[in-house]
PDB file of C-alpha atoms in Angstrom:
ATOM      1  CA  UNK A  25       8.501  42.090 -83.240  1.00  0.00           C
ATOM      2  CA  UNK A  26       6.619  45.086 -82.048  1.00  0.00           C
ATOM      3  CA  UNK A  27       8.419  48.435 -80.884  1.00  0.00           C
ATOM      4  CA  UNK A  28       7.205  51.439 -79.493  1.00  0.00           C
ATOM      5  CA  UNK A  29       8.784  54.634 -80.163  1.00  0.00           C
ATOM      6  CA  UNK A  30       8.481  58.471 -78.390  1.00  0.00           C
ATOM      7  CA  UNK A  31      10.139  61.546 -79.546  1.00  0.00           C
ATOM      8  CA  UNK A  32      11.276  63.836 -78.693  1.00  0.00           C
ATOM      9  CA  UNK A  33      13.554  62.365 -75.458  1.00  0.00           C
ATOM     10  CA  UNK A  34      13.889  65.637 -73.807  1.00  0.00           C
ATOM     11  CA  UNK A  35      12.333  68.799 -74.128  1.00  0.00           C
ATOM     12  CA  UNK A  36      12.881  72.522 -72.173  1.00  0.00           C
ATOM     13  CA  UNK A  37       9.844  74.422 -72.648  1.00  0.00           C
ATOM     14  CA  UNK A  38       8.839  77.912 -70.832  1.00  0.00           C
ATOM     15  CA  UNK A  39       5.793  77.831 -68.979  1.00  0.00           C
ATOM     16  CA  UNK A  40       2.660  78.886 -71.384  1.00  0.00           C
ATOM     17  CA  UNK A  41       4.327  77.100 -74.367  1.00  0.00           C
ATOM     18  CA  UNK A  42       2.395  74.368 -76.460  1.00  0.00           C
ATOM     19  CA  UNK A  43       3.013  70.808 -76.273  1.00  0.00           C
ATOM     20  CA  UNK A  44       2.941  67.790 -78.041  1.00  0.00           C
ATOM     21  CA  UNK A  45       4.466  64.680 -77.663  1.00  0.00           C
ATOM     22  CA  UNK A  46       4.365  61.597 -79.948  1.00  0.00           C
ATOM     23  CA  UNK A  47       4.166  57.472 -79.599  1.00  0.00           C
ATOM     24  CA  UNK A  48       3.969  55.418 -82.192  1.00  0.00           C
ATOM     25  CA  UNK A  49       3.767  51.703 -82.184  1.00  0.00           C
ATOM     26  CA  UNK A  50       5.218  49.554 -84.498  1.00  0.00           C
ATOM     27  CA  UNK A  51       4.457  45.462 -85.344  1.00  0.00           C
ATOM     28  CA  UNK A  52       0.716  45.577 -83.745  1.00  0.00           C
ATOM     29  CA  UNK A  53      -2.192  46.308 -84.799  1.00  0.00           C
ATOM     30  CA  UNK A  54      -5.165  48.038 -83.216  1.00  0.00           C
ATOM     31  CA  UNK A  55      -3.454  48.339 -79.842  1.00  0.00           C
ATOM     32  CA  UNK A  56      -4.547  49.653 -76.397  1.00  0.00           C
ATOM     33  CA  UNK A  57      -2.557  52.920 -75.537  1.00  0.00           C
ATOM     34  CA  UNK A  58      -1.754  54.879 -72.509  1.00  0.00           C
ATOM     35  CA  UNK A  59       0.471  57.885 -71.408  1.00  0.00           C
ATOM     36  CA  UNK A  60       1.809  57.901 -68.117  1.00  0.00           C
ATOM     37  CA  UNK A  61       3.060  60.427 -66.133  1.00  0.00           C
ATOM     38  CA  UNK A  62       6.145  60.482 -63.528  1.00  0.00           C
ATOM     39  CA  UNK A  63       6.628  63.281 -61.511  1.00  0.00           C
ATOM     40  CA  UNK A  64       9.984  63.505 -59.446  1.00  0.00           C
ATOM     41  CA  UNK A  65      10.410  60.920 -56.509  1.00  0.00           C
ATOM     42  CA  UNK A  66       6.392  59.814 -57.602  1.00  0.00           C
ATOM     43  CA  UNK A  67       4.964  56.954 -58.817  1.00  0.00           C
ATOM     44  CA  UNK A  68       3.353  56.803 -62.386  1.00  0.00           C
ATOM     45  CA  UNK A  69       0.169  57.938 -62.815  1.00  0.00           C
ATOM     46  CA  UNK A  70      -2.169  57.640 -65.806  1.00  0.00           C
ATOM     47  CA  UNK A  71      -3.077  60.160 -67.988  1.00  0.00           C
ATOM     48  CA  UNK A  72      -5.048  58.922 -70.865  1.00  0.00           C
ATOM     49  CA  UNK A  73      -6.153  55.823 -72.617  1.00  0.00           C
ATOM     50  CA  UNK A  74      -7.285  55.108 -75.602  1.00  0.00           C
ATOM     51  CA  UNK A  75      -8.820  51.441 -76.907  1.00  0.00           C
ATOM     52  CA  UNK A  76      -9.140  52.813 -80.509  1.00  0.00           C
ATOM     53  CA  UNK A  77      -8.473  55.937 -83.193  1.00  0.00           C
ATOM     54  CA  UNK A  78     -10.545  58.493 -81.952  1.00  0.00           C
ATOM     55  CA  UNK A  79     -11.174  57.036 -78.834  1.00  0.00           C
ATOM     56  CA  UNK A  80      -9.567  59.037 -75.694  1.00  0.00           C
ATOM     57  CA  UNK A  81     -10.528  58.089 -71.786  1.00  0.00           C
ATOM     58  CA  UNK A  82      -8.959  60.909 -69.220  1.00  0.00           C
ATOM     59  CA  UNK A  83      -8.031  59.934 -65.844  1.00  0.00           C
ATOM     60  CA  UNK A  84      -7.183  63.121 -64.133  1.00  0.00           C
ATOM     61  CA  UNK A  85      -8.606  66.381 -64.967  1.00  0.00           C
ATOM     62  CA  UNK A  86      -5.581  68.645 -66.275  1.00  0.00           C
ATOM     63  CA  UNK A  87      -3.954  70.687 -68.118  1.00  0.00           C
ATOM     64  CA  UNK A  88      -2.990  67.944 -71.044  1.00  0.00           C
ATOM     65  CA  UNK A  89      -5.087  66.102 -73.961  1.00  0.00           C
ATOM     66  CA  UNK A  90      -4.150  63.531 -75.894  1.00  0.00           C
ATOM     67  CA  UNK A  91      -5.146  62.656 -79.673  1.00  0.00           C
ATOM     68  CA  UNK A  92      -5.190  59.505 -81.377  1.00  0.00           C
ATOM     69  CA  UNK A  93      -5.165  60.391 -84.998  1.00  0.00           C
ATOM     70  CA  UNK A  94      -4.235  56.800 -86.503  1.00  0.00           C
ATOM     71  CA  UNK A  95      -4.102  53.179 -85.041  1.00  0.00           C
ATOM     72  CA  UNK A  96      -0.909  53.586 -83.654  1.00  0.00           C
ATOM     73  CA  UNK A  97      -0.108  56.767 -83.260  1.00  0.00           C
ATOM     74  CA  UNK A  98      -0.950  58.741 -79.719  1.00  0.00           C
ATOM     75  CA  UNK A  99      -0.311  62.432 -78.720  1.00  0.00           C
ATOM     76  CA  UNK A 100      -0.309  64.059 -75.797  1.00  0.00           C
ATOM     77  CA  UNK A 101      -0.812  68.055 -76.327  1.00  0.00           C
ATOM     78  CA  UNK A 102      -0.993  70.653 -74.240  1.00  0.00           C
ATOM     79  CA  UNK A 103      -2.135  74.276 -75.261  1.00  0.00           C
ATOM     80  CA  UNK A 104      -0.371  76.124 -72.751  1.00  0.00           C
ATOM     81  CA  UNK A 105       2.511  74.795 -70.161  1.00  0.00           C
ATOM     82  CA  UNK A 106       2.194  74.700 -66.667  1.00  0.00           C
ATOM     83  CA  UNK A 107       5.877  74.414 -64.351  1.00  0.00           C
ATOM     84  CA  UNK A 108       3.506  71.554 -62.735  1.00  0.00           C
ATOM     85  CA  UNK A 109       3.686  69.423 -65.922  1.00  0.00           C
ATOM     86  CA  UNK A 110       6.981  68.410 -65.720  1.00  0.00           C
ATOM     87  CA  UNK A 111       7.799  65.248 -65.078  1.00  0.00           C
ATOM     88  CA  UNK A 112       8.674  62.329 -67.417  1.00  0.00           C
ATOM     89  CA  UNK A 113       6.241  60.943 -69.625  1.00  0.00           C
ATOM     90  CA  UNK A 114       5.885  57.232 -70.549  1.00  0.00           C
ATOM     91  CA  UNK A 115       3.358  55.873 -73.226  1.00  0.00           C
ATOM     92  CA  UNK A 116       2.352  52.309 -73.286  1.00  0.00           C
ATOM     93  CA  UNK A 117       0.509  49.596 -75.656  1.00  0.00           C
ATOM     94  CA  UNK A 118      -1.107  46.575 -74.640  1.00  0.00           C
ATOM     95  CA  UNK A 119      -2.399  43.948 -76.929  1.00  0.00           C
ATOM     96  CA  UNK A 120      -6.370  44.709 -77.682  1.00  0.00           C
ATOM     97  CA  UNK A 121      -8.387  41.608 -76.216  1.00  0.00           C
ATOM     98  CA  UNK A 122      -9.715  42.682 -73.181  1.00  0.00           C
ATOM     99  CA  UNK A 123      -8.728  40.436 -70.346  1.00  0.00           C
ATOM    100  CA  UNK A 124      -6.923  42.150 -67.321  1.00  0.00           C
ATOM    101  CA  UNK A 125      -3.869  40.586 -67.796  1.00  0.00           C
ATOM    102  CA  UNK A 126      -2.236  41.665 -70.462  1.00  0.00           C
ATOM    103  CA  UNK A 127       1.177  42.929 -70.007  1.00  0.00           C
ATOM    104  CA  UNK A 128       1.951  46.495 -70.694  1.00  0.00           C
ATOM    105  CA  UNK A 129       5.511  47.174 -72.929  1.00  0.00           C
ATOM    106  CA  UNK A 130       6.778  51.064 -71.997  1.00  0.00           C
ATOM    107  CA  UNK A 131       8.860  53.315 -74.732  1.00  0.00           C
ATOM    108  CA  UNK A 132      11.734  54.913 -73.702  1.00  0.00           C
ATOM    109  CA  UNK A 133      10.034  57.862 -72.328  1.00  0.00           C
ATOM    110  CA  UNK A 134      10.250  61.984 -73.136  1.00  0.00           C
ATOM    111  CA  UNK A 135      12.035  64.192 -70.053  1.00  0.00           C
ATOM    112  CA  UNK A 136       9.683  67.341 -70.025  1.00  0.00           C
ATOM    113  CA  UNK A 137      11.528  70.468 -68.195  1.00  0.00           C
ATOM    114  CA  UNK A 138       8.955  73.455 -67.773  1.00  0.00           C
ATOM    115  CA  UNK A 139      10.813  76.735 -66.626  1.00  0.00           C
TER     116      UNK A 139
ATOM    117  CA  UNK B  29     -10.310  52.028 -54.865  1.00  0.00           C
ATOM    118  CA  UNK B  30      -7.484  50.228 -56.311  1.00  0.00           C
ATOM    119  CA  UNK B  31      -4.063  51.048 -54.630  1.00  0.00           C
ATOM    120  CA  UNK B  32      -0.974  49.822 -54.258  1.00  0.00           C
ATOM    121  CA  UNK B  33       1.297  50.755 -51.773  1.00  0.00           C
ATOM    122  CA  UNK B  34       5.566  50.439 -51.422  1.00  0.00           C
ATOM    123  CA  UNK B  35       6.626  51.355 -48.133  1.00  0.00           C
ATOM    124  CA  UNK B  36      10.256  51.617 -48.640  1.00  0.00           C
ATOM    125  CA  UNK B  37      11.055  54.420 -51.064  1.00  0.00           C
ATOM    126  CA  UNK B  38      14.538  53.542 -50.734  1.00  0.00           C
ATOM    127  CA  UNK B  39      17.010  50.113 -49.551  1.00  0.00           C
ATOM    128  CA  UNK B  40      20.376  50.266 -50.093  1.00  0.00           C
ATOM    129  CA  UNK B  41      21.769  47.176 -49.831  1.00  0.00           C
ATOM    130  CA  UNK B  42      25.396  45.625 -50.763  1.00  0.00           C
ATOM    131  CA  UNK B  43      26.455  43.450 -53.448  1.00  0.00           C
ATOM    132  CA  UNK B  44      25.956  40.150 -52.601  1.00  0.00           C
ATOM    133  CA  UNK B  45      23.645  40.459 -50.188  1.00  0.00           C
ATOM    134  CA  UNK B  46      19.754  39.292 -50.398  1.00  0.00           C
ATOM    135  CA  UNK B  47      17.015  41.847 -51.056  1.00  0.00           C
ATOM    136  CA  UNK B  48      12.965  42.466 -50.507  1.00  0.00           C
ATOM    137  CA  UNK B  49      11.189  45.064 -51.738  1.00  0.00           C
ATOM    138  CA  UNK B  50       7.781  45.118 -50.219  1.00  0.00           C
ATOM    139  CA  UNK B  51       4.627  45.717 -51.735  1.00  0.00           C
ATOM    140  CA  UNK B  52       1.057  45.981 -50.496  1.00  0.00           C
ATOM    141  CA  UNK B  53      -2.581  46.014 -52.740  1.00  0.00           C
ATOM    142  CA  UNK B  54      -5.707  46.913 -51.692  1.00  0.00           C
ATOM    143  CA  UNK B  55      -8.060  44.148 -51.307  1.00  0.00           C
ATOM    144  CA  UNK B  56     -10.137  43.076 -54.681  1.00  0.00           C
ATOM    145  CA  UNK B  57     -12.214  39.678 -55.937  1.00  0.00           C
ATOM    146  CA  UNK B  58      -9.656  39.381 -58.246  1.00  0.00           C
ATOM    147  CA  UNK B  59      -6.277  41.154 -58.923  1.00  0.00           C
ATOM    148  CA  UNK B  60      -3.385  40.229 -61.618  1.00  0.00           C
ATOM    149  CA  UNK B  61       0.205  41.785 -59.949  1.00  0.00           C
ATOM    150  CA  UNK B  62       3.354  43.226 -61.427  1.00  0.00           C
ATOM    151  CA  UNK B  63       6.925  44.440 -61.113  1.00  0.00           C
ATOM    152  CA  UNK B  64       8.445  46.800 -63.388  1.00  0.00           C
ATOM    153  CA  UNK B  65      11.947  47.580 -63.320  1.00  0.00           C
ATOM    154  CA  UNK B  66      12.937  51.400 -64.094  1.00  0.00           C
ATOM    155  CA  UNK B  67      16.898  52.369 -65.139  1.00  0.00           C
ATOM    156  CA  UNK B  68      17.858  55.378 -65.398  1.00  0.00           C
ATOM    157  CA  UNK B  69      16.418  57.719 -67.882  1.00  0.00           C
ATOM    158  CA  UNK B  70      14.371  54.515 -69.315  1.00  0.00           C
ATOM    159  CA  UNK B  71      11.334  53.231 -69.371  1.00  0.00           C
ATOM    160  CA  UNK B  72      10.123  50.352 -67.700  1.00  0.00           C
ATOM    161  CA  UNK B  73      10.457  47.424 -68.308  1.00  0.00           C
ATOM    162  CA  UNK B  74       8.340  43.971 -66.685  1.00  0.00           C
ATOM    163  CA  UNK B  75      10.683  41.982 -64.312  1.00  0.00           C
ATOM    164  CA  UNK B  76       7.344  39.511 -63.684  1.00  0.00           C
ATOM    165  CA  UNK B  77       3.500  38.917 -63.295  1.00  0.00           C
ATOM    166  CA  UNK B  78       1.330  37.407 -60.722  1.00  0.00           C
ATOM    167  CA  UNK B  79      -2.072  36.048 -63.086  1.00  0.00           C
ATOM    168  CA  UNK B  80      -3.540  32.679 -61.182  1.00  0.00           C
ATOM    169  CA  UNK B  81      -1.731  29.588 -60.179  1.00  0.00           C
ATOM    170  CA  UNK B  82       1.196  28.819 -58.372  1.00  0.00           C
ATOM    171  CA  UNK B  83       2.075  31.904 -55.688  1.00  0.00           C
ATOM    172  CA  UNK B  84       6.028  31.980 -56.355  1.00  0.00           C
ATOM    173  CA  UNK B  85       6.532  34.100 -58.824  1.00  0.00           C
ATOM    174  CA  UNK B  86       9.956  33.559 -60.898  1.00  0.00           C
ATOM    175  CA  UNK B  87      10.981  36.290 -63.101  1.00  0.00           C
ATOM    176  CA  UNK B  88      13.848  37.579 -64.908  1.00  0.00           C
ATOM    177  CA  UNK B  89      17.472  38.703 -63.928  1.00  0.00           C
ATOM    178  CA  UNK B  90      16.893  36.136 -60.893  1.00  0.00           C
ATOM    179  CA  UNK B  91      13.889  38.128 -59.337  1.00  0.00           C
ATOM    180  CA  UNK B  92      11.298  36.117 -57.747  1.00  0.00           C
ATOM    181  CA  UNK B  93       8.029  37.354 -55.787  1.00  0.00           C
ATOM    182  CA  UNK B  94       5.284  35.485 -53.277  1.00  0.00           C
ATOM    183  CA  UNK B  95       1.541  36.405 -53.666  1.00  0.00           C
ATOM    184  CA  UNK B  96       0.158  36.272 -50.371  1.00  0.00           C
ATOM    185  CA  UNK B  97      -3.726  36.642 -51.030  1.00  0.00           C
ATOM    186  CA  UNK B  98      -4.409  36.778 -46.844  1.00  0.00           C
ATOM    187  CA  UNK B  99      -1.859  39.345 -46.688  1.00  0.00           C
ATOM    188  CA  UNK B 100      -2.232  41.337 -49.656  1.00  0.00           C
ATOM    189  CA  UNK B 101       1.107  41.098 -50.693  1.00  0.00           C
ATOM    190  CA  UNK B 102       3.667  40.935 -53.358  1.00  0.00           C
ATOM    191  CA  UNK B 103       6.937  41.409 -52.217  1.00  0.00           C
ATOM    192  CA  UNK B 104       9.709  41.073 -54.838  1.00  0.00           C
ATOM    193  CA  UNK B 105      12.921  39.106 -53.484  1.00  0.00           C
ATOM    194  CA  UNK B 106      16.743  38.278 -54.975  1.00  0.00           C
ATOM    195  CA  UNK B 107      19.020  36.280 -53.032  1.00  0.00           C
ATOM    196  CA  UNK B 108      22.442  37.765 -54.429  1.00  0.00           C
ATOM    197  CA  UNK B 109      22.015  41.686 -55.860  1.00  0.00           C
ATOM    198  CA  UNK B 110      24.593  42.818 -58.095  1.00  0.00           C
ATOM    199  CA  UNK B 111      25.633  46.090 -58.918  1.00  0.00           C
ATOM    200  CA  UNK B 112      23.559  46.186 -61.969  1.00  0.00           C
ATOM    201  CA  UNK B 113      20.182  45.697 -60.094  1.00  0.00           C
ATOM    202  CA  UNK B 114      20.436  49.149 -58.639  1.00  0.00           C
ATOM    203  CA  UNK B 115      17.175  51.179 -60.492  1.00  0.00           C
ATOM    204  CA  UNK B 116      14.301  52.030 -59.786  1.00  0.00           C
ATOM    205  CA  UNK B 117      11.072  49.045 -59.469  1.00  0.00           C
ATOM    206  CA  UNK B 118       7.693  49.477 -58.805  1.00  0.00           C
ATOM    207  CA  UNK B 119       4.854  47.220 -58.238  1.00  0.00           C
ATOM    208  CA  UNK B 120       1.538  47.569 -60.194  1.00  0.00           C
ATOM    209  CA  UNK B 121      -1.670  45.979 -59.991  1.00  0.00           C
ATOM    210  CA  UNK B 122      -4.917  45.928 -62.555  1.00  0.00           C
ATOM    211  CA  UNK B 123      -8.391  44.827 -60.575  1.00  0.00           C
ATOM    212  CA  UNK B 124     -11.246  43.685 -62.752  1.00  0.00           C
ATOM    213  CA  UNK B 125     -12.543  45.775 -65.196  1.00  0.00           C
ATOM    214  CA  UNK B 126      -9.465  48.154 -65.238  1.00  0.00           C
ATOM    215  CA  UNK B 127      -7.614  48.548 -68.970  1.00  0.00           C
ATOM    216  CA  UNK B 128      -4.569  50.564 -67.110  1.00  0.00           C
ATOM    217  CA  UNK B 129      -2.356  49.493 -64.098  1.00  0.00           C
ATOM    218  CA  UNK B 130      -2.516  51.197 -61.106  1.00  0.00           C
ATOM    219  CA  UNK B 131       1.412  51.737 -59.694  1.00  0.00           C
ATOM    220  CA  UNK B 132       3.256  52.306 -56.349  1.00  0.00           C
ATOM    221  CA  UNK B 133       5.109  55.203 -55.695  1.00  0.00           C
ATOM    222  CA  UNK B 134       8.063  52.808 -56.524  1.00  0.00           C
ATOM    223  CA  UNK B 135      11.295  51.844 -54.186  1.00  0.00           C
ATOM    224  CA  UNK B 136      15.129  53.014 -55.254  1.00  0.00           C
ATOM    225  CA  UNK B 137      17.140  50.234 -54.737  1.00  0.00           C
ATOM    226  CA  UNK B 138      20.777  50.954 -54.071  1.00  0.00           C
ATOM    227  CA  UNK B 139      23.716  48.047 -54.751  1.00  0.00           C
ATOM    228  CA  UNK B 140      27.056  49.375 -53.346  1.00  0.00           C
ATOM    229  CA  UNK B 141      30.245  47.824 -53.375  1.00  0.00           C
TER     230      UNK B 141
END
């Protein structure tokens, strides 16, 4: 059965810090990936997708990037913290055959605290 | 553009008691609805899915939802809520040609005793 995994669950960083945060997919192969973001009392929006390794579609200009170094593996870096980044961030898979309908299976999520 | 819109952001409701959580899409040709379900601290997780077919939607933990095409609608709907329904759930849609859902700003519902 597939799983999807992010790390770490929580993080405190001070504003102007790096970032990176990690998803990995497990029991799929060549999977379609996406980070979310929630902000407080918001909805989710989407950050990034990717449909393959090296392949990275941005949503929203920001202050984030994301990396997809192996099939199922996606990062989401930043180079320097903003107190608007945080929020809770949610990365998703979807199985890779095009058709709008595929469901979309969340990981646990990472709870991002920028002082 | 794509949008979906919740207009409650919260309902508290008691145990028991039936619930609807409304949910409104912007018109497309075609459009393939969900509902996620959010606990605390968790991700989400998919309650049900509106593709084609039949308009009742039947999902799990005794959720059900209408698609009203002449409406633009999905509302979500339980008869009996229990405590363990209160969370977080949002309704998402993905229009033609769109890899990533697009979600409401999501509706807190509240079970009290």
């Amino acid at each position: 059965s597939q799983t999807i995994h992010q790390w770490p669950a929580t993080l405190v960083q001070p504003v102007g810090s790096p970032l990176s945060l990690e998803c990995t997919v497990e029991g799929t192969s060549n999977p379609n990936l996406y980070w979310y973001r929630q902000a407080a009392g918001r909805g989710l929006q989407l950050l990034f997708y990717s449909v393959g390794i090296g392949q990275i579609s941005s949503e929203v200009p920001q202050n984030l990037s994301a990396s997809r170094p192996q099939d199922r593996q996606f990062i989401l870096s930043s180079k320097k913290l903003l107190l608007s980044d945080s929020g809770f961030y949610l990365c998703a898979w979807s199985e890779f055959q095009g058709q709008a309908h595929n469901e979309q299976f969340f990981g646990p999520g990472t709870r991002l605290t920028v002082l | 553009a794509q949008s979906v819109t919740q207009l409650d952001s919260q309902v508290p409701v008691f145990e028991e008691a039936p619930v609807e959580l409304r949910c409104n899409y912007s018109s497309s040709v075609s459009v393939y609805l969900f509902w996620y379900v959010q606990y605390p601290n968790q991700g989400l997780q998919l309650l049900l899915k509106y593709l084609s077919g039949s308009t009742l939607v039947k999902g799990i933990n005794g959720f059900e939802a209408e698609f009203n095409k002449s409406q633009t609608s999905f509302h979500l709907r339980k008869p009996s809520v229990h405590i363990s329904d209160t969370a977080e759930y949002f309704c998402a849609r993905r229009g033609p040609g769109r890899r990533a859902l697009t979600f409401g700003s999501g509706t807190r519902l509240q079970v009290q005793p």
